Amino acid sequence: MELAWHGGASVSLRLADRVLVIDPAFSRSDDYGPWFQASPNAPAFDAYLEEFRPDVVLITHGHFDHFDLETVRKLADGPAPRFIGSPEVIATIRRHFPAAGPSATAILPGEWMQVYPGLSIEAHEGVHWLTGEAGRQAAARFEGRPDRWGVMPCGGPMLSFVVRGDGRDVYFSGDTEFAGVPELTVAAAVVNVGGPVLDPVGKQPVSCILDEHDLIRAVRERLGTRLLIPVHHDHPVFLEPVDLTAVERGLSDRCRLVKLPFNRWVRLDDMLEDGDPCARCC
C-alpha cells in the first residue's frame, strides 16, 4: 500500500494496480471566479493523470476545496473513475456530469462497501460547519449563480472514510471537529488539520476542523494508530499556519508524525519503520 499527498486535503492511495483518491482538488485560479482559492501544491492535471490516474474517487463533503467541480468534470471526461460519496454528492455529480452517473455510488454513514476484491471502505459522519441541513441551505443560495459556480456544490454530511486493504486500515478524517472523530484502531491516520477560517457571514475567524490541540487529543483519546499523517494545513483558506512541531511534541512514543512530500508515492510500510520514510519515496 502506498500514499501520495497532492496538497490540501487531496490524497491518493495505491494498492496493487488500483488507485483511490480522496477529495481531488486541482483547479487553478482561472477555473472559477475571483472568490476561488487554489491549492498551491496541487499538481498540474495532466501530470496528475500520468502518475496517479484514479480508479475510485471518494468525496468527503460538498465544500469547494473537497468537492472541486472542475476537477470532477475533467475526471468524468473519461475514462471516468467510480465516484463514491454521500447521496447529496452523488446527486450533484449525476446532475452536472451525466457521463459519470452510471459508476457513481452513494454511501451512508456507518456503511461498509467493497470497492474491489481486497479493497473496502467504511463511512463515518464527522462534525463540520455548513454541512447537513445548513449545508443544503447554503448550497441553495448559490444555485444558478454563474459567479458563484463551485463555491458550495451541495449539502449533506461530512464523511470520514476508513480504507481497508492488504490487511491494513487507513483512516481519512476529512474536515471534522474533535466530536466527529470516531474511536478506531488503524495502521495510519491521515488527518485534516488547520487554523481558523473566515466566516463569510460574520466576517470573523472561526475554527471548523481540528487544530493542533484537538489533533493531539484525537490521537491520544480516539485514534489508536502508530502513524499520523497531517494534511490540508497548507491550503490558503486557513488564516494561520499550523505548528506541526507542537503536534509532534504532544504525541506519545507509540505514534509517529510523518510529513509527506507533495505528489510522490510513499510506501506505508516504509512510514511504519524507523528512519526517514521519504528518503525511500518511489
Short mmCIF file of C-alpha atoms in Angstrom, two decimals:
data_model
loop_
_atom_site.label_atom_id
_atom_site.label_comp_id
_atom_site.label_asym_id
_atom_site.label_seq_id
_atom_site.Cartn_x
_atom_site.Cartn_y
_atom_site.Cartn_z
CA MET A 1 0.00 0.00 0.00
CA GLU A 2 1.27 3.46 -0.94
CA LEU A 3 0.11 7.03 -0.27
CA ALA A 4 0.67 10.32 -2.10
CA TRP A 5 -0.33 13.79 -0.90
CA HIS A 6 -1.38 16.30 -3.57
CA GLY A 7 -1.65 19.31 -1.28
CA GLY A 8 -4.76 20.44 0.55
CA ALA A 9 -6.99 17.53 1.51
CA SER A 10 -6.22 15.54 -1.66
CA VAL A 11 -4.55 12.17 -1.03
CA SER A 12 -4.13 9.12 -3.26
CA LEU A 13 -3.84 5.52 -2.08
CA ARG A 14 -2.46 2.77 -4.31
CA LEU A 15 -2.98 -0.92 -3.63
CA ALA A 16 -1.68 -3.38 -6.24
CA ASP A 17 -2.89 -1.94 -9.55
CA ARG A 18 -5.77 0.13 -8.13
CA VAL A 19 -5.63 3.83 -7.22
CA LEU A 20 -8.13 5.59 -4.98
CA VAL A 21 -8.11 9.36 -4.42
CA ILE A 22 -9.82 11.35 -1.68
CA ASP A 23 -11.09 14.88 -2.44
CA PRO A 24 -9.17 15.65 -5.65
CA ALA A 25 -8.99 19.46 -5.94
CA PHE A 26 -6.55 20.57 -8.61
CA SER A 27 -8.24 23.60 -10.17
CA ARG A 28 -6.38 26.83 -10.89
CA SER A 29 -7.49 30.40 -10.24
CA ASP A 30 -8.85 30.89 -13.76
CA ASP A 31 -11.15 27.84 -13.47
CA TYR A 32 -13.55 29.79 -11.23
CA GLY A 33 -14.40 33.34 -10.24
CA PRO A 34 -12.42 35.77 -8.06
CA TRP A 35 -13.66 34.03 -4.92
CA PHE A 36 -11.63 30.88 -5.59
CA GLN A 37 -8.54 29.97 -3.55
CA ALA A 38 -6.40 27.40 -5.35
CA SER A 39 -4.41 24.75 -3.51
CA PRO A 40 -0.80 25.91 -4.01
CA ASN A 41 0.75 22.44 -4.01
CA ALA A 42 -1.78 20.75 -6.29
CA PRO A 43 -0.27 19.04 -9.34
CA ALA A 44 -0.97 20.12 -12.90
CA PHE A 45 -3.91 18.00 -14.00
CA ASP A 46 -2.17 16.24 -16.91
CA ALA A 47 0.81 15.41 -14.72
CA TYR A 48 -1.56 14.07 -12.07
CA LEU A 49 -3.27 11.76 -14.55
CA GLU A 50 0.02 10.46 -15.87
CA GLU A 51 1.23 9.31 -12.46
CA PHE A 52 -1.90 8.97 -10.31
CA ARG A 53 -4.93 8.32 -12.58
CA PRO A 54 -7.65 7.14 -10.18
CA ASP A 55 -9.94 4.15 -10.44
CA VAL A 56 -12.02 5.38 -7.49
CA VAL A 57 -12.77 8.91 -6.23
CA LEU A 58 -14.05 9.47 -2.68
CA ILE A 59 -15.64 12.85 -1.92
CA THR A 60 -15.96 13.68 1.78
CA HIS A 61 -18.38 16.64 1.57
CA GLY A 62 -19.76 19.46 -0.53
CA HIS A 63 -17.29 22.32 0.02
CA PHE A 64 -15.20 23.67 -2.87
CA ASP A 65 -11.81 22.61 -1.51
CA HIS A 66 -13.01 18.99 -1.31
CA PHE A 67 -15.69 18.67 -3.98
CA ASP A 68 -13.96 20.57 -6.81
CA LEU A 69 -16.49 20.55 -9.64
CA GLU A 70 -13.99 21.47 -12.36
CA THR A 71 -11.62 18.70 -11.30
CA VAL A 72 -14.56 16.28 -11.24
CA ARG A 73 -15.55 17.48 -14.72
CA LYS A 74 -12.10 16.65 -16.07
CA LEU A 75 -12.04 13.26 -14.38
CA ALA A 76 -15.54 12.48 -15.68
CA ASP A 77 -14.48 13.22 -19.26
CA GLY A 78 -13.09 9.73 -19.24
CA PRO A 79 -12.35 7.09 -18.79
CA ALA A 80 -14.44 8.04 -15.78
CA PRO A 81 -13.49 6.62 -12.39
CA ARG A 82 -16.03 5.35 -9.91
CA PHE A 83 -17.23 8.24 -7.73
CA ILE A 84 -18.31 7.47 -4.16
CA GLY A 85 -19.79 9.97 -1.70
CA SER A 86 -22.91 10.94 0.20
CA PRO A 87 -26.26 10.83 -1.64
CA GLU A 88 -26.06 14.62 -1.99
CA VAL A 89 -22.61 14.47 -3.58
CA ILE A 90 -23.63 11.70 -5.96
CA ALA A 91 -26.84 13.50 -6.98
CA THR A 92 -24.77 16.59 -7.79
CA ILE A 93 -22.32 14.60 -9.90
CA ARG A 94 -25.16 12.95 -11.82
CA ARG A 95 -26.87 16.29 -12.41
CA HIS A 96 -23.82 18.12 -13.72
CA PHE A 97 -21.81 15.27 -15.25
CA PRO A 98 -24.16 12.59 -16.64
CA ALA A 99 -21.30 10.57 -18.13
CA ALA A 100 -20.07 9.81 -14.61
CA GLY A 101 -23.52 8.81 -13.36
CA PRO A 102 -23.52 5.08 -14.12
CA SER A 103 -20.43 4.48 -11.98
CA ALA A 104 -21.33 6.90 -9.17
CA THR A 105 -22.31 5.24 -5.88
CA ALA A 106 -23.78 6.72 -2.71
CA ILE A 107 -22.66 5.62 0.74
CA LEU A 108 -24.19 6.49 4.12
CA PRO A 109 -22.50 6.91 7.49
CA GLY A 110 -21.99 3.52 9.11
CA GLU A 111 -21.97 1.59 5.85
CA TRP A 112 -19.19 -0.68 4.60
CA MET A 113 -18.67 -1.07 0.86
CA GLN A 114 -16.42 -3.43 -1.07
CA VAL A 115 -14.94 -1.33 -3.85
CA TYR A 116 -12.87 -4.13 -5.37
CA PRO A 117 -11.92 -7.58 -4.11
CA GLY A 118 -9.44 -6.89 -1.35
CA LEU A 119 -10.30 -3.17 -1.05
CA SER A 120 -13.23 -1.88 1.02
CA ILE A 121 -14.28 1.36 2.69
CA GLU A 122 -16.36 2.34 5.71
CA ALA A 123 -18.00 5.75 6.09
CA HIS A 124 -18.26 7.71 9.35
CA GLU A 125 -20.04 11.02 9.85
CA GLY A 126 -17.84 13.88 11.01
CA VAL A 127 -18.79 17.21 12.58
CA HIS A 128 -18.17 20.24 10.37
CA TRP A 129 -19.77 23.62 9.76
CA LEU A 130 -22.11 24.19 6.82
CA THR A 131 -22.88 20.52 6.32
CA GLY A 132 -26.16 18.69 6.75
CA GLU A 133 -29.21 20.96 6.54
CA ALA A 134 -27.10 24.11 6.98
CA GLY A 135 -25.00 23.00 4.03
CA ARG A 136 -28.09 22.33 1.93
CA GLN A 137 -29.39 25.83 2.61
CA ALA A 138 -26.02 27.41 1.80
CA ALA A 139 -25.74 25.45 -1.45
CA ALA A 140 -29.27 26.51 -2.44
CA ARG A 141 -28.30 30.17 -2.12
CA PHE A 142 -25.55 29.72 -4.71
CA GLU A 143 -27.53 27.50 -7.10
CA GLY A 144 -27.95 29.08 -10.51
CA ARG A 145 -25.41 31.86 -9.91
CA PRO A 146 -22.62 31.62 -12.52
CA ASP A 147 -20.41 33.97 -10.49
CA ARG A 148 -20.56 31.50 -7.59
CA TRP A 149 -20.28 28.26 -9.59
CA GLY A 150 -18.47 25.72 -7.44
CA VAL A 151 -18.46 27.63 -4.13
CA MET A 152 -20.76 25.17 -2.40
CA PRO A 153 -21.71 22.28 -4.68
CA CYS A 154 -24.07 20.61 -2.19
CA GLY A 155 -25.01 19.99 1.42
CA GLY A 156 -25.20 16.62 3.10
CA PRO A 157 -22.97 15.01 5.71
CA MET A 158 -19.22 15.28 6.07
CA LEU A 159 -17.91 11.74 5.64
CA SER A 160 -14.71 10.33 7.05
CA PHE A 161 -13.50 7.09 5.48
CA VAL A 162 -11.65 4.00 6.66
CA VAL A 163 -9.98 2.27 3.71
CA ARG A 164 -9.16 -1.40 4.28
CA GLY A 165 -6.78 -3.39 2.11
CA ASP A 166 -3.68 -5.56 2.31
CA GLY A 167 -4.50 -6.33 5.94
CA ARG A 168 -4.31 -2.64 6.88
CA ASP A 169 -6.86 0.02 7.80
CA VAL A 170 -6.17 3.68 6.99
CA TYR A 171 -8.39 6.46 8.36
CA PHE A 172 -9.03 9.59 6.28
CA SER A 173 -10.66 12.17 8.52
CA GLY A 174 -11.98 14.72 6.06
CA ASP A 175 -12.87 18.03 7.71
CA THR A 176 -14.10 17.24 11.20
CA GLU A 177 -14.01 18.71 14.65
CA PHE A 178 -12.97 16.59 17.62
CA ALA A 179 -16.55 15.48 18.31
CA GLY A 180 -16.65 13.76 14.92
CA VAL A 181 -13.50 11.67 15.33
CA PRO A 182 -14.50 8.01 15.83
CA GLU A 183 -12.78 5.58 18.18
CA LEU A 184 -10.67 3.42 15.87
CA THR A 185 -7.55 1.30 15.75
CA VAL A 186 -5.84 1.80 12.40
CA ALA A 187 -2.39 1.42 10.87
CA ALA A 188 -2.33 5.07 9.81
CA ALA A 189 -4.47 8.17 10.28
CA VAL A 190 -4.49 10.80 7.52
CA VAL A 191 -5.99 13.75 9.35
CA ASN A 192 -7.06 17.20 8.15
CA VAL A 193 -5.69 19.88 10.47
CA GLY A 194 -5.91 23.64 10.07
CA GLY A 195 -6.14 27.03 11.70
CA PRO A 196 -9.18 29.30 11.78
CA VAL A 197 -11.01 30.32 8.61
CA LEU A 198 -13.01 33.45 7.84
CA ASP A 199 -16.73 33.12 8.45
CA PRO A 200 -18.23 34.53 5.22
CA VAL A 201 -21.32 35.75 7.08
CA GLY A 202 -19.94 37.11 10.35
CA LYS A 203 -16.56 38.09 8.84
CA GLN A 204 -14.83 36.74 11.94
CA PRO A 205 -12.26 33.94 12.29
CA VAL A 206 -13.84 30.62 13.28
CA SER A 207 -12.45 27.16 13.91
CA CYS A 208 -14.19 24.41 11.96
CA ILE A 209 -11.72 21.48 11.85
CA LEU A 210 -9.11 20.01 14.16
CA ASP A 211 -6.42 22.43 15.29
CA GLU A 212 -3.10 21.38 16.86
CA HIS A 213 -4.56 20.90 20.35
CA ASP A 214 -7.56 18.88 19.18
CA LEU A 215 -5.41 16.78 16.85
CA ILE A 216 -3.17 15.73 19.74
CA ARG A 217 -6.25 14.99 21.82
CA ALA A 218 -7.82 12.96 18.99
CA VAL A 219 -4.72 10.78 18.63
CA ARG A 220 -4.43 10.28 22.38
CA GLU A 221 -8.11 9.64 23.10
CA ARG A 222 -9.80 8.37 19.92
CA LEU A 223 -7.32 7.06 17.34
CA GLY A 224 -5.21 4.03 18.12
CA THR A 225 -2.55 4.44 15.44
CA ARG A 226 1.21 4.16 15.01
CA LEU A 227 1.29 6.74 12.25
CA LEU A 228 -0.19 10.25 11.97
CA ILE A 229 -0.12 12.00 8.58
CA PRO A 230 -1.37 15.61 8.78
CA VAL A 231 -2.79 17.18 5.61
CA HIS A 232 -4.82 20.20 4.44
CA HIS A 233 -2.85 22.64 6.63
CA ASP A 234 -1.07 24.09 3.56
CA HIS A 235 -4.31 25.43 2.00
CA PRO A 236 -4.71 29.25 1.86
CA VAL A 237 -8.24 29.06 3.25
CA PHE A 238 -6.63 28.91 6.72
CA LEU A 239 -5.76 32.26 8.28
CA GLU A 240 -2.91 30.98 10.48
CA PRO A 241 -0.24 28.31 9.97
CA VAL A 242 -0.31 25.04 11.88
CA ASP A 243 2.55 24.24 14.24
CA LEU A 244 3.28 20.61 13.39
CA THR A 245 6.30 20.64 15.69
CA ALA A 246 3.95 21.23 18.61
CA VAL A 247 1.79 18.33 17.44
CA GLU A 248 4.85 16.09 17.24
CA ARG A 249 5.87 17.01 20.78
CA GLY A 250 2.38 16.20 22.04
CA LEU A 251 2.24 12.67 20.66
CA SER A 252 3.10 9.57 22.66
CA ASP A 253 6.11 7.45 21.80
CA ARG A 254 3.77 4.92 20.19
CA CYS A 255 2.74 7.28 17.37
CA ARG A 256 4.96 8.95 14.77
CA LEU A 257 4.08 12.04 12.76
CA VAL A 258 5.14 11.87 9.11
CA LYS A 259 5.08 14.88 6.78
CA LEU A 260 4.53 13.55 3.29
CA PRO A 261 6.24 15.14 0.28
CA PHE A 262 3.98 16.51 -2.42
CA ASN A 263 2.94 14.33 -5.36
CA ARG A 264 5.23 11.37 -4.70
CA TRP A 265 4.30 7.83 -3.76
CA VAL A 266 5.48 6.64 -0.33
CA ARG A 267 5.11 3.05 0.88
CA LEU A 268 3.07 2.66 4.04
CA ASP A 269 5.49 0.01 5.33
CA ASP A 270 8.38 2.48 4.99
CA MET A 271 6.47 5.03 7.02
CA LEU A 272 5.79 2.48 9.74
CA GLU A 273 9.50 1.71 10.04
CA ASP A 274 12.06 3.84 11.85
CA GLY A 275 14.09 6.43 9.97
CA ASP A 276 13.08 8.84 7.23
CA PRO A 277 10.35 7.22 5.09
CA CYS A 278 10.56 9.97 2.49
CA ALA A 279 14.16 9.02 1.74
CA ARG A 280 12.71 5.88 0.18
CA CYS A 281 9.99 7.56 -1.88
CA CYS A 282 9.21 5.97 -5.22
#
